Short mmCIF file of C-alpha atoms in Angstrom, two decimals:
data_model
loop_
_atom_site.label_atom_id
_atom_site.label_comp_id
_atom_site.label_asym_id
_atom_site.label_seq_id
_atom_site.Cartn_x
_atom_site.Cartn_y
_atom_site.Cartn_z
CA UNK A 1 -8.16 -36.15 26.41
CA UNK A 2 -5.67 -35.30 29.15
CA UNK A 3 -2.62 -33.50 27.77
CA UNK A 4 0.75 -34.14 29.37
CA UNK A 5 3.48 -31.52 28.96
CA UNK A 6 7.09 -32.13 29.96
CA UNK A 7 9.78 -29.55 30.51
CA UNK A 8 12.39 -29.13 29.42
CA UNK A 9 12.25 -30.96 26.08
CA UNK A 10 16.00 -31.45 26.25
CA UNK A 11 18.60 -31.07 28.92
CA UNK A 12 22.39 -31.19 29.01
CA UNK A 13 24.01 -32.28 32.24
CA UNK A 14 27.19 -33.83 33.59
CA UNK A 15 27.86 -37.05 35.46
CA UNK A 16 27.18 -36.42 39.13
CA UNK A 17 24.66 -33.62 38.54
CA UNK A 18 21.23 -33.52 40.15
CA UNK A 19 18.55 -33.31 37.48
CA UNK A 20 14.84 -32.58 37.67
CA UNK A 21 12.29 -33.13 34.89
CA UNK A 22 8.80 -31.69 35.19
CA UNK A 23 5.51 -33.06 33.89
CA UNK A 24 2.26 -31.10 33.94
CA UNK A 25 -1.22 -32.52 33.29
CA UNK A 26 -4.00 -30.50 31.68
CA UNK A 27 -6.33 -31.49 34.54
CA UNK A 28 -5.93 -33.06 37.94
CA UNK A 29 -4.85 -36.70 37.75
CA UNK A 30 -4.28 -37.29 41.48
CA UNK A 31 -1.23 -39.59 41.63
CA UNK A 32 -1.99 -41.54 38.44
CA UNK A 33 1.36 -40.73 36.91
CA UNK A 34 4.18 -42.98 35.70
CA UNK A 35 7.72 -42.33 34.44
CA UNK A 36 9.65 -44.32 31.83
CA UNK A 37 13.19 -44.29 30.49
CA UNK A 38 13.97 -45.12 26.88
CA UNK A 39 17.38 -45.69 25.34
CA UNK A 40 18.01 -45.68 21.57
CA UNK A 41 16.60 -48.71 19.81
CA UNK A 42 15.14 -50.12 23.02
CA UNK A 43 11.68 -50.42 24.52
CA UNK A 44 10.73 -48.03 27.31
CA UNK A 45 11.48 -49.14 30.85
CA UNK A 46 9.30 -48.33 33.85
CA UNK A 47 11.03 -46.26 36.54
CA UNK A 48 8.30 -44.84 38.76
CA UNK A 49 4.59 -45.69 39.12
CA UNK A 50 1.81 -43.96 41.05
CA UNK A 51 3.87 -40.75 41.03
CA UNK A 52 6.39 -41.78 43.67
CA UNK A 53 6.73 -45.58 43.88
CA UNK A 54 10.08 -46.87 42.66
CA UNK A 55 9.86 -49.92 40.40
CA UNK A 56 11.83 -52.89 41.66
CA UNK A 57 15.41 -52.98 40.40
CA UNK A 58 15.51 -49.26 39.61
CA UNK A 59 18.37 -47.42 41.36
CA UNK A 60 17.40 -45.29 44.35
CA UNK A 61 18.90 -42.19 42.73
CA UNK A 62 15.62 -41.97 40.80
CA UNK A 63 12.66 -40.48 42.63
CA UNK A 64 9.26 -39.10 41.74
CA UNK A 65 6.97 -36.63 43.44
CA UNK A 66 3.82 -34.60 42.91
CA UNK A 67 0.08 -34.94 42.73
CA UNK A 68 -2.79 -33.18 41.03
CA UNK A 69 -1.34 -31.52 37.93
CA UNK A 70 2.37 -31.09 38.66
CA UNK A 71 4.95 -33.86 38.92
CA UNK A 72 8.71 -34.19 38.96
CA UNK A 73 11.25 -36.89 38.24
CA UNK A 74 14.57 -36.34 39.99
CA UNK A 75 17.87 -38.08 39.41
CA UNK A 76 20.02 -37.31 42.42
CA UNK A 77 23.45 -38.01 40.90
CA UNK A 78 23.59 -38.66 37.17
CA UNK A 79 25.39 -41.77 36.01
CA UNK A 80 26.62 -42.42 32.45
CA UNK A 81 23.85 -44.98 31.87
CA UNK A 82 21.13 -42.40 32.70
CA UNK A 83 21.51 -40.47 29.45
CA UNK A 84 18.29 -41.33 27.67
CA UNK A 85 14.80 -40.00 26.91
CA UNK A 86 12.30 -39.81 29.76
CA UNK A 87 8.53 -39.89 29.40
CA UNK A 88 5.71 -39.29 31.83
CA UNK A 89 2.32 -40.99 31.31
CA UNK A 90 -1.05 -40.61 32.97
CA UNK A 91 -3.30 -43.54 33.85
CA UNK A 92 -6.14 -41.47 35.31
CA UNK A 93 -8.24 -41.82 32.19
CA UNK A 94 -8.43 -43.40 28.76
CA UNK A 95 -6.85 -42.65 26.36
CA UNK A 96 -3.63 -43.14 28.25
CA UNK A 97 -1.42 -40.22 27.24
CA UNK A 98 2.30 -39.58 27.37
CA UNK A 99 4.35 -36.45 27.63
CA UNK A 100 6.42 -35.54 24.58
CA UNK A 101 9.62 -36.71 26.21
CA UNK A 102 12.72 -35.11 27.71
CA UNK A 103 16.05 -35.94 26.12
CA UNK A 104 18.84 -36.00 28.67
CA UNK A 105 22.22 -35.48 27.04
CA UNK A 106 25.79 -35.42 28.22
CA UNK A 107 27.27 -31.94 28.63
CA UNK B 1 11.00 -64.51 33.36
CA UNK B 2 8.19 -62.24 32.19
CA UNK B 3 8.45 -61.79 28.44
CA UNK B 4 6.50 -60.23 25.58
CA UNK B 5 7.47 -60.82 21.97
CA UNK B 6 5.82 -59.04 19.06
CA UNK B 7 5.71 -60.24 15.47
CA UNK B 8 3.92 -59.48 12.23
CA UNK B 9 5.34 -56.11 11.31
CA UNK B 10 6.50 -55.25 7.81
CA UNK B 11 6.02 -53.09 4.76
CA UNK B 12 2.45 -52.54 3.59
CA UNK B 13 0.88 -50.22 1.04
CA UNK B 14 -1.50 -47.44 2.05
CA UNK B 15 -4.99 -48.88 2.46
CA UNK B 16 -3.60 -52.30 3.24
CA UNK B 17 -3.93 -54.53 6.27
CA UNK B 18 -1.61 -56.17 8.77
CA UNK B 19 -2.04 -58.30 11.87
CA UNK B 20 0.38 -57.96 14.76
CA UNK B 21 0.82 -60.63 17.40
CA UNK B 22 2.34 -60.54 20.86
CA UNK B 23 3.29 -63.77 22.59
CA UNK B 24 3.35 -63.56 26.37
CA UNK B 25 5.15 -65.84 28.81
CA UNK B 26 6.26 -65.97 32.42
CA UNK B 27 3.06 -64.61 33.97
CA UNK B 28 -0.67 -65.34 34.19
CA UNK B 29 -1.68 -63.61 30.96
CA UNK B 30 -5.42 -63.88 31.64
CA UNK B 31 -5.08 -61.75 34.79
CA UNK B 32 -3.92 -58.55 33.11
CA UNK B 33 -5.16 -55.77 30.92
CA UNK B 34 -2.92 -55.54 27.84
CA UNK B 35 -2.07 -52.61 25.61
CA UNK B 36 -0.50 -51.65 22.30
CA UNK B 37 1.68 -48.54 22.25
CA UNK B 38 3.37 -47.15 19.13
CA UNK B 39 6.25 -44.86 18.34
CA UNK B 40 6.67 -43.18 14.98
CA UNK B 41 10.27 -42.80 13.79
CA UNK B 42 12.03 -40.15 15.86
CA UNK B 43 8.83 -39.33 17.77
CA UNK B 44 7.32 -39.94 21.17
CA UNK B 45 5.11 -42.68 22.55
CA UNK B 46 1.43 -42.99 21.67
CA UNK B 47 -0.97 -45.41 23.35
CA UNK B 48 -3.08 -47.17 20.72
CA UNK B 49 -5.49 -49.57 22.40
CA UNK B 50 -6.07 -51.80 25.39
CA UNK B 51 -8.18 -54.82 26.28
CA UNK B 52 -9.55 -56.17 29.54
CA UNK B 53 -8.55 -59.52 30.96
CA UNK B 54 -11.50 -61.41 29.47
CA UNK B 55 -11.71 -59.32 26.29
CA UNK B 56 -15.06 -57.81 27.29
CA UNK B 57 -13.81 -54.21 27.21
CA UNK B 58 -11.65 -52.57 24.58
CA UNK B 59 -10.55 -48.97 24.18
CA UNK B 60 -8.83 -47.15 21.32
CA UNK B 61 -7.19 -43.84 20.60
CA UNK B 62 -9.43 -41.78 18.31
CA UNK B 63 -7.03 -41.91 15.35
CA UNK B 64 -7.42 -45.70 14.96
CA UNK B 65 -11.07 -46.20 15.91
CA UNK B 66 -12.91 -48.14 13.22
CA UNK B 67 -9.65 -49.24 11.57
CA UNK B 68 -7.79 -51.21 14.26
CA UNK B 69 -9.11 -54.08 16.38
CA UNK B 70 -7.42 -55.38 19.51
CA UNK B 71 -8.07 -58.95 20.62
CA UNK B 72 -6.56 -61.65 22.78
CA UNK B 73 -6.50 -65.43 23.13
CA UNK B 74 -5.92 -66.31 26.76
CA UNK B 75 -5.51 -70.01 25.96
CA UNK B 76 -2.62 -69.12 23.64
CA UNK B 77 -1.40 -66.28 25.92
CA UNK B 78 -1.36 -63.98 22.93
CA UNK B 79 -2.42 -60.44 22.12
CA UNK B 80 -3.29 -59.23 18.64
CA UNK B 81 -3.78 -56.01 16.73
CA UNK B 82 -5.65 -56.19 13.44
CA UNK B 83 -4.87 -53.07 11.41
CA UNK B 84 -6.92 -52.14 8.35
CA UNK B 85 -7.04 -49.11 6.05
CA UNK B 86 -3.46 -48.32 6.97
CA UNK B 87 -2.12 -44.83 6.42
CA UNK B 88 1.37 -43.40 6.18
CA UNK B 89 0.91 -41.88 9.63
CA UNK B 90 0.50 -45.38 11.11
CA UNK B 91 4.17 -46.04 10.37
CA UNK B 92 5.76 -46.81 13.72
CA UNK B 93 7.30 -49.37 16.00
CA UNK B 94 4.42 -51.12 17.76
CA UNK B 95 5.00 -52.34 21.29
CA UNK B 96 2.78 -54.60 23.32
CA UNK B 97 2.80 -53.92 27.04
CA UNK B 98 1.28 -55.48 30.11
CA UNK B 99 -0.79 -53.16 32.26
CA UNK B 100 0.30 -53.89 35.78
CA UNK B 101 -1.99 -52.52 38.46
CA UNK B 102 -2.40 -51.76 42.14
CA UNK B 103 -5.52 -51.06 44.19
CA UNK B 104 -4.75 -48.25 46.61
CA UNK B 105 -7.23 -46.20 48.57
CA UNK B 106 -10.15 -47.38 46.41
CA UNK B 107 -8.41 -46.40 43.20
CA UNK B 108 -6.80 -48.64 40.59
CA UNK B 109 -3.35 -47.52 39.47
CA UNK B 110 -2.09 -48.83 36.14
CA UNK B 111 1.28 -48.75 34.46
CA UNK B 112 2.98 -50.39 31.49
CA UNK B 113 5.44 -53.06 32.52
CA UNK B 114 6.98 -54.94 30.88
CA UNK B 115 7.15 -54.01 27.21
CA UNK B 116 8.01 -56.16 24.25
CA UNK B 117 10.93 -55.32 21.97
CA UNK B 118 8.61 -53.86 19.32
CA UNK B 119 7.80 -54.62 15.70
CA UNK B 120 8.15 -52.08 12.90
CA UNK B 121 5.20 -51.32 10.65
CA UNK B 122 5.96 -49.26 7.55
CA UNK B 123 3.10 -47.96 5.43
CA UNK B 124 4.42 -46.80 2.08
CA UNK B 125 3.87 -47.29 -1.63
#
């Protein structure tokens, strides 16, 4: 199985900050990488698919990059509604696997 | 509006069985792979199983193989998860999710969107 490792596991930041979350795959997955946001008590929401494609309706302050084994999710200017848990997920192979999550908290 | 709505969760004893359902609406259900993803309390996301558009292919995470069965009824636009021999570690919120896809440079890209609101399964005596 492909292991997905996110860093950091948690992050404190302030409104207006630029934030980067990293996701590393245990083997090359090309660009088969997606990012989700999850708020407490809610289902995950797709932000980015195919490593860098922004899902419709998602604010442009979110962006994704990377290929192979190393990927990043960047939020250019944090807004109050962005404090949540973020997950990466690979679709290169089955089983689909997720990173352990990065909890983004208010500083 | 594209919607997924799960049902069937509840409290069950270890070794028991439960059948989850997911009612889909607002899209051509028969055109999509579908998945179940679970989340144990306070933990991360774990993909459980998926099924091809016509039900001819099914895949499972190792921890549920032989115990869980995914199925679908395209006429009823519904997805199911039959869970047997349940264990405490199966306790989780179970989400159904559509696998949207894109063919790009001879490769199929998949992602989960949308997700249902989830149904809680608790395995405890």
